[in-house]
mmCIF file of C-alpha atoms in Angstrom:
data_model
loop_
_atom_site.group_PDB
_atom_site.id
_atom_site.type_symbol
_atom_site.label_atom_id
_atom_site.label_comp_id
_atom_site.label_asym_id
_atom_site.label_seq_id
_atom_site.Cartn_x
_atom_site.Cartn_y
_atom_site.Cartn_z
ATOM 1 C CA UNK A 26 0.000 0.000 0.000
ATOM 2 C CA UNK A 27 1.291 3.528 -0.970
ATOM 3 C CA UNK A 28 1.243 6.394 1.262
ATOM 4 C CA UNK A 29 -0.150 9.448 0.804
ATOM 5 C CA UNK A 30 2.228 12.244 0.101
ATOM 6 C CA UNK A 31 2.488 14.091 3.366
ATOM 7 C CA UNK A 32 5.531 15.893 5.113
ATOM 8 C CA UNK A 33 4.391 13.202 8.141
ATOM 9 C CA UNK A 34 7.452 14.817 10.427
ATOM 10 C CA UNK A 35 6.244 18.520 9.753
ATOM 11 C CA UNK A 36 2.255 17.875 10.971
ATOM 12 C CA UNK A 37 0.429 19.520 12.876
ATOM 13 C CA UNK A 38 -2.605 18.769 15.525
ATOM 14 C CA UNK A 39 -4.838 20.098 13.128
ATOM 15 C CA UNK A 40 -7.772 18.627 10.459
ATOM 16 C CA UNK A 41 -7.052 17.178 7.357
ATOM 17 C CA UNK A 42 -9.535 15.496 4.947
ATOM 18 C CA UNK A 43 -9.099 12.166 3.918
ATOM 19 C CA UNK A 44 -10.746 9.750 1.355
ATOM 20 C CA UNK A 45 -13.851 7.853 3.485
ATOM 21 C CA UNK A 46 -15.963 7.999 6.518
ATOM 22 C CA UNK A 47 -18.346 5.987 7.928
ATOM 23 C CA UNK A 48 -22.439 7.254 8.498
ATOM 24 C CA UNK A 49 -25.095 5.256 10.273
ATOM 25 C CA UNK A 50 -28.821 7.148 10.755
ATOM 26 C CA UNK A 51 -31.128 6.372 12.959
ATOM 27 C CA UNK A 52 -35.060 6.646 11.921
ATOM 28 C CA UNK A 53 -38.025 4.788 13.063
ATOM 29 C CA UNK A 54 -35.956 3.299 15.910
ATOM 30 C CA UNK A 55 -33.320 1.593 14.686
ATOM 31 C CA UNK A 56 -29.958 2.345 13.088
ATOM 32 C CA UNK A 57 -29.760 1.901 9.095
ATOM 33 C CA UNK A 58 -26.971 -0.423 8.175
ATOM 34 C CA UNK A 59 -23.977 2.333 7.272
ATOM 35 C CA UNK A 60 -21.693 2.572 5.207
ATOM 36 C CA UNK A 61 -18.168 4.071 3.716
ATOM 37 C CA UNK A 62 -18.753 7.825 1.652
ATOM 38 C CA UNK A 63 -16.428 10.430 0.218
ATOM 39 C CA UNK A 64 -18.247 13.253 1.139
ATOM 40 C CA UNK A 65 -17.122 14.766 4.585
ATOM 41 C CA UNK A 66 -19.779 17.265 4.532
ATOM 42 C CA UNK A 67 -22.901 17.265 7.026
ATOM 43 C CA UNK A 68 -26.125 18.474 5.185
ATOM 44 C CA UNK A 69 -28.968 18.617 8.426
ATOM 45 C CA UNK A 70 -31.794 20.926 9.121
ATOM 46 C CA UNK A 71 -31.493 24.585 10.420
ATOM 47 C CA UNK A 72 -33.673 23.384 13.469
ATOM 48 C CA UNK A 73 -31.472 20.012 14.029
ATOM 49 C CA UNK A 74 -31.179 18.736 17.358
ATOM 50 C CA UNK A 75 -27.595 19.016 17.799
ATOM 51 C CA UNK A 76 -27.452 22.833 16.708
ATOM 52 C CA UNK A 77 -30.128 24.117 19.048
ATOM 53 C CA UNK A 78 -29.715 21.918 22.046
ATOM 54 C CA UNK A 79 -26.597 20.297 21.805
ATOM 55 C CA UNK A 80 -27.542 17.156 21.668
ATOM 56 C CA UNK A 81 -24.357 15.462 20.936
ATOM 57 C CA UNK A 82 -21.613 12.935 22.342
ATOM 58 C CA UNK A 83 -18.227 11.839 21.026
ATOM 59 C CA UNK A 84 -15.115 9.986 21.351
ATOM 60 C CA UNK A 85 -11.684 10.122 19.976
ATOM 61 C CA UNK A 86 -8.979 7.355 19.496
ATOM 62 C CA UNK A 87 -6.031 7.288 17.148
ATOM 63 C CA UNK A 88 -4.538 4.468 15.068
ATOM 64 C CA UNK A 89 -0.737 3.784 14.873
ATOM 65 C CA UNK A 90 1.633 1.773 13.181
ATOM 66 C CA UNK A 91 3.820 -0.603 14.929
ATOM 67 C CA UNK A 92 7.010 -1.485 14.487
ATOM 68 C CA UNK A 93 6.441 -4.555 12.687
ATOM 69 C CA UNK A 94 4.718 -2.388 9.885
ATOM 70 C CA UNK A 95 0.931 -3.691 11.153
ATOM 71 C CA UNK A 96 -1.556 -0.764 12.214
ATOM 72 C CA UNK A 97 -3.523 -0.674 14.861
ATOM 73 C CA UNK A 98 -5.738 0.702 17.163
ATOM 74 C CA UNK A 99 -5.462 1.142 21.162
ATOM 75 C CA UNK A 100 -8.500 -0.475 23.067
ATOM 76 C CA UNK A 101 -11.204 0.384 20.944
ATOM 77 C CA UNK A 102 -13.642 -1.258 23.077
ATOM 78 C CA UNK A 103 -13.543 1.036 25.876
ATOM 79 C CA UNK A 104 -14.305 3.507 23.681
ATOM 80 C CA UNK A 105 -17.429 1.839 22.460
ATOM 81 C CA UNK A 106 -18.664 1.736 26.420
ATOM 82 C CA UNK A 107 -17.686 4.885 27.345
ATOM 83 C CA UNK A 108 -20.097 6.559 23.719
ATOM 84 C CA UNK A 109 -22.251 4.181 25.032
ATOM 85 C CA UNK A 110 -22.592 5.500 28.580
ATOM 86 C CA UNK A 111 -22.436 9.009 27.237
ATOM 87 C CA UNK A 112 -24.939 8.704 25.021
ATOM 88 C CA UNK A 113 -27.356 7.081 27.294
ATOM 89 C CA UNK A 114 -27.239 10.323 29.323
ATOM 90 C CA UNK A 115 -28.140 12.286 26.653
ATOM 91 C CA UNK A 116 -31.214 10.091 25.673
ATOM 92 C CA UNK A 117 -29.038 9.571 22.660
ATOM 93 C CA UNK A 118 -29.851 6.027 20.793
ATOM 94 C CA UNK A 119 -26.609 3.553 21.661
ATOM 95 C CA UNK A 120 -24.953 2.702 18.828
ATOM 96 C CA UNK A 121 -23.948 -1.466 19.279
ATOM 97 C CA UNK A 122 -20.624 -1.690 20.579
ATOM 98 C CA UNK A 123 -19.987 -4.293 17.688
ATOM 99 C CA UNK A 124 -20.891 -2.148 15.183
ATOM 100 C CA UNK A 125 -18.508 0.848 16.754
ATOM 101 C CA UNK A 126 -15.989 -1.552 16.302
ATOM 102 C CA UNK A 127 -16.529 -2.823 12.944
ATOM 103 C CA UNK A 128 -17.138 1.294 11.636
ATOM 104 C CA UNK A 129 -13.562 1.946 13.689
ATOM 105 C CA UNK A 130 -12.179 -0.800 11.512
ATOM 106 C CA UNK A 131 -13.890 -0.035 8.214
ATOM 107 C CA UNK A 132 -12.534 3.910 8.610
ATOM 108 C CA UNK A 133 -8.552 3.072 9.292
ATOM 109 C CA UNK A 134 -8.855 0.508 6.724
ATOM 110 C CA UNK A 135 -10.187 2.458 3.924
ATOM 111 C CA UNK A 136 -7.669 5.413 5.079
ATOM 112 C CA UNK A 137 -4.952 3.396 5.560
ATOM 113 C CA UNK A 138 -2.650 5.825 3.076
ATOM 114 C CA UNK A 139 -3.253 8.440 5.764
ATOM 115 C CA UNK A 140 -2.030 6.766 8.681
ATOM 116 C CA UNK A 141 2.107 7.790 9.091
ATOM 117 C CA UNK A 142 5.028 5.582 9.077
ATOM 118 C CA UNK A 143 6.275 3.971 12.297
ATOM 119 C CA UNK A 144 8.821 6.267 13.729
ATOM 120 C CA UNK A 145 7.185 9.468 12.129
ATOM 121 C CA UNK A 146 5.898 10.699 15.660
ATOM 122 C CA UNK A 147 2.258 11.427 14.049
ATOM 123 C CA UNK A 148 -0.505 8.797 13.770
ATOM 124 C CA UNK A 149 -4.136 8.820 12.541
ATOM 125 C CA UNK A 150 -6.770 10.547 14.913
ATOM 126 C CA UNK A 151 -10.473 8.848 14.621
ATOM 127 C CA UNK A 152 -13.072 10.935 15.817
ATOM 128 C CA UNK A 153 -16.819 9.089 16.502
ATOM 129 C CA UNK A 154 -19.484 11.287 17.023
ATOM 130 C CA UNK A 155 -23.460 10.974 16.879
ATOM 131 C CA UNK A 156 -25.811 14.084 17.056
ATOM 132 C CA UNK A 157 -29.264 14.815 16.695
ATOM 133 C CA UNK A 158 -30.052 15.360 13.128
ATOM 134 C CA UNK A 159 -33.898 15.762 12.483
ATOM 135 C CA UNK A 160 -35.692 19.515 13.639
ATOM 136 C CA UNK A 161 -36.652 19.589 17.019
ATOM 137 C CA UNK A 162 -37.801 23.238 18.338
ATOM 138 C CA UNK A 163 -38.900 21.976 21.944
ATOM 139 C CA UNK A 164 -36.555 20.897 24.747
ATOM 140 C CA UNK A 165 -36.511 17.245 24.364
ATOM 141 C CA UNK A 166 -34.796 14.602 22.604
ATOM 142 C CA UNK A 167 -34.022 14.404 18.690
ATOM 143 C CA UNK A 168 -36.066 11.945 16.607
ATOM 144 C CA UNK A 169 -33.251 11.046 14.609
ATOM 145 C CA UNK A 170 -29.648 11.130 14.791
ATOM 146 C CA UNK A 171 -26.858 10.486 12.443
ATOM 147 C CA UNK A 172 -23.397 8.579 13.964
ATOM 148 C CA UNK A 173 -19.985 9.578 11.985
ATOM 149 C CA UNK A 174 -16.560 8.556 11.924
ATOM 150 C CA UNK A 175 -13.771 10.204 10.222
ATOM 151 C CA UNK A 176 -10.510 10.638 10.550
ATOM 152 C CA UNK A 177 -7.284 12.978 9.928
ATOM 153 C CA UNK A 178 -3.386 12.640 10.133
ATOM 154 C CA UNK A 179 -2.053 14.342 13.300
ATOM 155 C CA UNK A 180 1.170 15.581 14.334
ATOM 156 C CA UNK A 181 2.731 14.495 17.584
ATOM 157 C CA UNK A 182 0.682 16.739 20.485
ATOM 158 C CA UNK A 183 4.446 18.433 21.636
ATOM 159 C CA UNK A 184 7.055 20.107 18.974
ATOM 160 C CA UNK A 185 10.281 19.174 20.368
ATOM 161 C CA UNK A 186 9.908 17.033 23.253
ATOM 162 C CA UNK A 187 7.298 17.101 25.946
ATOM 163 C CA UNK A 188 8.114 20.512 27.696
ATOM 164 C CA UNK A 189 6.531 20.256 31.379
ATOM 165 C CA UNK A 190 3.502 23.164 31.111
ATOM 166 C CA UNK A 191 2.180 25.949 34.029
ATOM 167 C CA UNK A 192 -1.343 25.680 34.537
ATOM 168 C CA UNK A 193 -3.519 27.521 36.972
ATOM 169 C CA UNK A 194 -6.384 27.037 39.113
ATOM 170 C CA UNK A 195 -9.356 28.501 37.607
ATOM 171 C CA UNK A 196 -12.317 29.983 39.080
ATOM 172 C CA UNK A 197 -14.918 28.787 36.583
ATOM 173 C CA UNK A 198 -16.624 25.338 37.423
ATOM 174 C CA UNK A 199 -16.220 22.486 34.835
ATOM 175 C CA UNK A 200 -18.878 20.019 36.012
ATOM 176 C CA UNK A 201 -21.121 20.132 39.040
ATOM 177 C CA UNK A 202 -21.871 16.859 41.263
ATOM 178 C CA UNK A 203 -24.685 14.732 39.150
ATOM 179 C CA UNK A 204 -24.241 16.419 36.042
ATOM 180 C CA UNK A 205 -22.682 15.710 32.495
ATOM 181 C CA UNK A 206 -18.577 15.760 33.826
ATOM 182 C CA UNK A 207 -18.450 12.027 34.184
ATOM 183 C CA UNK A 208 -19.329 11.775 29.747
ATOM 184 C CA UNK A 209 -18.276 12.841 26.799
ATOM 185 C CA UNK A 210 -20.491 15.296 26.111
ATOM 186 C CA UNK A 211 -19.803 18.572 23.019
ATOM 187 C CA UNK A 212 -21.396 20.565 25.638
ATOM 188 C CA UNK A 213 -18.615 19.862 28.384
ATOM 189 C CA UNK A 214 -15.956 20.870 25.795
ATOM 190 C CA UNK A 215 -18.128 24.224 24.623
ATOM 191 C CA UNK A 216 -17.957 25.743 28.131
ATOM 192 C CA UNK A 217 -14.702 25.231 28.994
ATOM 193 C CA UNK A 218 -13.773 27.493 25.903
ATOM 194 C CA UNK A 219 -13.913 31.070 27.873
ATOM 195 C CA UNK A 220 -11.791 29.202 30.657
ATOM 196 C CA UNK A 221 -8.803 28.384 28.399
ATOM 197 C CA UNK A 222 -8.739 31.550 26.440
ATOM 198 C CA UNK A 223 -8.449 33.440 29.511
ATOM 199 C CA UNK A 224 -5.810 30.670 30.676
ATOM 200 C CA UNK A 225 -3.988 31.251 27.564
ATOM 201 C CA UNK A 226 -4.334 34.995 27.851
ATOM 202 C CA UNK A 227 -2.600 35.028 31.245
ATOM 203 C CA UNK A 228 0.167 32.632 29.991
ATOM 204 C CA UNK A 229 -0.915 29.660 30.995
ATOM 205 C CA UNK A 230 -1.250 26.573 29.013
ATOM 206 C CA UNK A 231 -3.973 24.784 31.079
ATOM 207 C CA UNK A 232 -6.592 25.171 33.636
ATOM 208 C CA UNK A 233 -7.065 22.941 36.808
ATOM 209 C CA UNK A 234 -10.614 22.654 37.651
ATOM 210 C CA UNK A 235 -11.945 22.086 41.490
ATOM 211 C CA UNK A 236 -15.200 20.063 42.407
ATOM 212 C CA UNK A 237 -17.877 22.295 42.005
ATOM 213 C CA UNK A 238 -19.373 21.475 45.567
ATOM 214 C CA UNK A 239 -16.224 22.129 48.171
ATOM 215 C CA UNK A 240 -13.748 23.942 45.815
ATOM 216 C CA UNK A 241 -10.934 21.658 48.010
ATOM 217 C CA UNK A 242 -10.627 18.490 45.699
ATOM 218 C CA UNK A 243 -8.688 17.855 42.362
ATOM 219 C CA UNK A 244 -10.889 17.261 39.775
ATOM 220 C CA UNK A 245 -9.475 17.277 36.111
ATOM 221 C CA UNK A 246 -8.648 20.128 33.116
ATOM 222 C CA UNK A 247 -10.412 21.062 30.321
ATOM 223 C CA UNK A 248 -9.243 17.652 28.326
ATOM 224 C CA UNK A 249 -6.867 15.553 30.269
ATOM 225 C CA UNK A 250 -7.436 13.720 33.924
ATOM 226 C CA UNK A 251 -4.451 14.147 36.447
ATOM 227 C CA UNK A 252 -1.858 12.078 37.946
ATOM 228 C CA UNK A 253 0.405 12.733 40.545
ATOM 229 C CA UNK A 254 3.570 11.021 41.800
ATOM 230 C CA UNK A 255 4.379 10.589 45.539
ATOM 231 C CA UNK A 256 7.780 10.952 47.020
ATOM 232 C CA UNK A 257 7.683 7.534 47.598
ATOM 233 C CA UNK A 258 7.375 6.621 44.126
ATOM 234 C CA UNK A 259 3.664 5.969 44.201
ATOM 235 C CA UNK A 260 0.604 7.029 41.588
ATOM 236 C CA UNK A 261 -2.083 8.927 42.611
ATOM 237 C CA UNK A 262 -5.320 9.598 40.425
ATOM 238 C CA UNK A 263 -8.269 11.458 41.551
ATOM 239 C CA UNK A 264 -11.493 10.196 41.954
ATOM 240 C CA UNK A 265 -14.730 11.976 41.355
ATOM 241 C CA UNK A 266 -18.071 11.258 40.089
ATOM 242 C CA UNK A 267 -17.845 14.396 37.983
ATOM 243 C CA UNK A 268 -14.701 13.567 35.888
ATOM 244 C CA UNK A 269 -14.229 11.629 32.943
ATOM 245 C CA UNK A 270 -12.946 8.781 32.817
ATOM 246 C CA UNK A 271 -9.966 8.349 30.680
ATOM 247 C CA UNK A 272 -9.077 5.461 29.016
ATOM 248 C CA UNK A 273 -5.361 6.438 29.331
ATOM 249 C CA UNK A 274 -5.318 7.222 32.377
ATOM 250 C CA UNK A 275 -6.525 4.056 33.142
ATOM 251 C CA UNK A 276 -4.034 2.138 31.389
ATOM 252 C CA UNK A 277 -1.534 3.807 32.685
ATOM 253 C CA UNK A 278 -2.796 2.609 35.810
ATOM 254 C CA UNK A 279 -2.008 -0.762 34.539
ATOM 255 C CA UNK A 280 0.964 -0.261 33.433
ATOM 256 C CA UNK A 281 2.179 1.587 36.721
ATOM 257 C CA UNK A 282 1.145 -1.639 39.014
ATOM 258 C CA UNK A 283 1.614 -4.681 36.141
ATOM 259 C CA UNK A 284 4.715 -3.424 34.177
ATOM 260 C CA UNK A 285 6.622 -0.842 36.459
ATOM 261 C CA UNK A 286 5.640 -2.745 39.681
ATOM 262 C CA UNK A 287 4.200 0.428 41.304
ATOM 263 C CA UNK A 288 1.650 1.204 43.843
ATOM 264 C CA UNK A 289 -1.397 2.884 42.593
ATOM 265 C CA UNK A 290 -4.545 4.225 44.415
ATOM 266 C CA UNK A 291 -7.676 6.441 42.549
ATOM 267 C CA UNK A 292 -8.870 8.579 45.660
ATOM 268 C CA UNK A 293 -9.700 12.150 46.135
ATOM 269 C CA UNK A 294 -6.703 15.028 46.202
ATOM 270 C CA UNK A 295 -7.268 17.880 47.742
ATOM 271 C CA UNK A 296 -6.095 21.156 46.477
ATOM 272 C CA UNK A 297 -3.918 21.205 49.629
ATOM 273 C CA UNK A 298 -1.264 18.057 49.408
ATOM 274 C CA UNK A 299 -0.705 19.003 45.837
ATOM 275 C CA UNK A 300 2.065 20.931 46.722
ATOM 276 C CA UNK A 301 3.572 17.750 48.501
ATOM 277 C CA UNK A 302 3.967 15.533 45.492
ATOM 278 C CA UNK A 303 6.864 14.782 43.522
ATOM 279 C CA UNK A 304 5.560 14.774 39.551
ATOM 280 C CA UNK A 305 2.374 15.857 38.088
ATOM 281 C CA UNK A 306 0.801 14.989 34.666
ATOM 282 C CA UNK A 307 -2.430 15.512 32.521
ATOM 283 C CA UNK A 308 -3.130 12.280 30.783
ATOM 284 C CA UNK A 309 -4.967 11.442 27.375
ATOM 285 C CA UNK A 310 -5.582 10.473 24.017
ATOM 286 C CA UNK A 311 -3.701 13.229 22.253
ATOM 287 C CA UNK A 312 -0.405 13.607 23.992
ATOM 288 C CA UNK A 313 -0.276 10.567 26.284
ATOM 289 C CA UNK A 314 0.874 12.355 29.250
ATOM 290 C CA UNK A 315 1.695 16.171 29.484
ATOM 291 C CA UNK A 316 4.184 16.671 32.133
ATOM 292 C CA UNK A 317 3.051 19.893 34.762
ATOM 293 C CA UNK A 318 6.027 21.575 36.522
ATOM 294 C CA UNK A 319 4.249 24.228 37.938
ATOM 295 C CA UNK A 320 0.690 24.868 39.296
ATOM 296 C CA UNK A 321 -0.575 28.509 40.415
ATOM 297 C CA UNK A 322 -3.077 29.217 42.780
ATOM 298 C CA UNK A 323 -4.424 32.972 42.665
ATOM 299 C CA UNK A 324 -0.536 33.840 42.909
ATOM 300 C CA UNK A 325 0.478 30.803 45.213
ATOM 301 C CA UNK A 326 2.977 28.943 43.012
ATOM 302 C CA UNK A 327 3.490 25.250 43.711
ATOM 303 C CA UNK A 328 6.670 24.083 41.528
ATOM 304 C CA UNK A 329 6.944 20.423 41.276
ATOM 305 C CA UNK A 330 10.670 18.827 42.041
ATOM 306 C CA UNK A 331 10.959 17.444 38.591
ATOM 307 C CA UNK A 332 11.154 20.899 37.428
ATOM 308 C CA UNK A 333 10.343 22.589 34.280
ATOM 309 C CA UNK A 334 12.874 21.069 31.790
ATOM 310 C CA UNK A 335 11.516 17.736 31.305
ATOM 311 C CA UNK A 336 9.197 14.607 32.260
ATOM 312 C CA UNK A 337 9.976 13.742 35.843
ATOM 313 C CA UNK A 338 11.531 10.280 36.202
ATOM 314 C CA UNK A 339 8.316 8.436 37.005
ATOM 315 C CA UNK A 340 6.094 10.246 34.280
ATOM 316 C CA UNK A 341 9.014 9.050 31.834
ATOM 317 C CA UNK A 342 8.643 5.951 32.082
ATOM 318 C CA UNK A 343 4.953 5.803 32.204
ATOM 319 C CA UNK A 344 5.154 7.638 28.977
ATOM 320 C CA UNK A 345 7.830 5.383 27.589
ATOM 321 C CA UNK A 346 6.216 1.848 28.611
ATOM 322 C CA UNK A 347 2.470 2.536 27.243
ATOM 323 C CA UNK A 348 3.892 4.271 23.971
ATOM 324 C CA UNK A 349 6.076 1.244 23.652
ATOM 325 C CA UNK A 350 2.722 -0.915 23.825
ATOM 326 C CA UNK A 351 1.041 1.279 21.657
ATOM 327 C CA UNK A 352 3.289 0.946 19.021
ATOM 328 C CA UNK A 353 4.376 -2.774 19.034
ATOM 329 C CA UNK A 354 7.604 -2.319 21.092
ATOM 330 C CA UNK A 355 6.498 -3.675 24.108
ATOM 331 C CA UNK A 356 4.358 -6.562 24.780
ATOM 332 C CA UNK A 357 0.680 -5.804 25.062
ATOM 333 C CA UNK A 358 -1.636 -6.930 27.822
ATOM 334 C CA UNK A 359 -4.569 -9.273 26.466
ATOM 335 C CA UNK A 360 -6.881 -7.543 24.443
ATOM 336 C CA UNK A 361 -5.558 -3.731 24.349
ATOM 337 C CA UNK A 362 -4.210 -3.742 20.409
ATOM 338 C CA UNK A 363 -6.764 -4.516 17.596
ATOM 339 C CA UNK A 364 -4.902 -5.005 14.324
ATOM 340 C CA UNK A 365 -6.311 -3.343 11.605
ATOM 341 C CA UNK A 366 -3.610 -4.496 8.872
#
């Protein structure tokens, strides 16, 4: 198979169109059968669901290619269950977590030019996605929806190595107790946009979000869950009912207690030990793990011991053990790689 021509070391985290996607609708109560098209455009009504009450959920996942030339994708399945939950929550119609898989595989397949060489740094981003389609001018559920896949080349999330980032505390709210922070919800995403301007603005690259209830626990950032690193050498994850939940986050659980022999514990962190651990990290699909050096808090500035140079010992070889999986260096646990080709 031929690549595309693309400057793969030179992208960037951006959009680029490529040959097929995959589009399901749902009418009458029940899902049509799909299928591949060229056409990355979304034709819906002015009234549609999705544009006047947001009524959308989606995930994203990337595909790679190993070292032994095969690509794959990185525990698809949880993926599946997690649009599944989210969707449920937004009285969104589940689409079958075979099916998810079988559209995943169908997408990277029939873009298989687009996804870069092994050693490149970039890989293929897939994006899944279902909205309401059909004109709905009351508050309540869409009718019928559409579910999409498509996907683009990406860049490697950091230029230059993974630079450890200052974030701040920010006084906005992401998700309050029993609401919509625990799914992956377009609305989530579309409020946190004044927060990270402003972030950005101030010279920060991140925001850290408290619960909503007691403004004293950890929660997550815009994106990307947390980690922290004791002293002692153990990971620490926060736990709240009004976070996502990341699928790398929690493989890099996994690979913390099964591969590095660490101890690991999800629990609530309060705003005040942070300034007693060793590392700190944001965690996700797009860069894997972001290494924090310093946190501010309204002017208090708590400056992690791995400093602002690099990854902190620990983070690094989180980082280097589950990219090693992802890309074929490293033997996989049971289940976590679907081959593609």
């Amino acid at each position: 198979m031929e690549k595309k021509n693309i400057d793969w070391a030179n992208l960037g985290f951006a959009y680029m169109k490529t040959d097929k996607r995959y589009v399901s609708n749902y009418k009458d109560g029940a899902w049509d059968e799909g299928a591949l098209i060229s056409d990355a455009n979304v034709v819906i009504n002015e009234c549609a669901g999705v544009l006047q009450y947001a009524q959308t959920v989606f995930e994203g996942l990337k595909a790679y290619t190993t070292e032994d030339g095969h690509i794959v994708t990185f525990r698809p399945d949880l993926n599946a269950e997690r649009l599944e939950a989210s969707a449920r929550r937004l009285e969104i119609p589940v689409f079958p977590k075979e099916r998810f898989l079988d559209a995943i595989h169908q997408v990277v397949e029939a873009n298989a030019a687009y996804v870069p060489p092994y050693g490149s740094g970039a890989t293929l981003y897939i994006r899944p996605y279902i909205f309401g389609s059909n004109a709905v001018i009351g508050v309540k559920p869409a009718d019928e929806y559409q579910f999409r896949v498509f996907t683009t080349p990406v860049g490697p999330y950091f230029k230059g190595g993974a630079k450890p980032i200052t974030i701040r505390v920010s006084d906005y709210d992401r998700a309050a107790p029993h609401g919509t922070g625990n799914i992956k919800a377009g609305l989530n995403y579309a409020m946190s946009l004044q927060a990270i301007v402003e972030a950005h603005e101030q010279g920060y690259d991140e925001n850290l979000y408290l619960d909503a209830a007691t403004r004293t626990k950890v929660e997550e950032t815009g994106g990307a869950n947390f980690l922290f690193v004791t002293k002692d050498g153990k990971l620490v994850t926060p736990k709240s009912n009004s976070i996502l939940p990341s699928i790398t986050r929690r493989s890099l659980v996994y690979v913390a207690q099964h591969y590095l022999g660490m101890e690991a514990e999800e629990r609530e962190v309060t705003m005040e030990e942070v300034k007693d651990f060793a590392e700190c990290g944001l965690c996700g699909t797009a860069a894997v793990i972001s290494p924090v050096g310093k946190i501010v808090d309204h002017g208090k500035e708590i400056c992690f011991p791995s400093g602002m140079e690099e990854m902190g010992p620990v983070t690094k070889k989180l980082y280097d053990t589950l990219t090693g999986i992802q890309m074929g260096r490293i033997q996989a646990p049971a289940g976590w790689i679907e081959v593609i080709l």
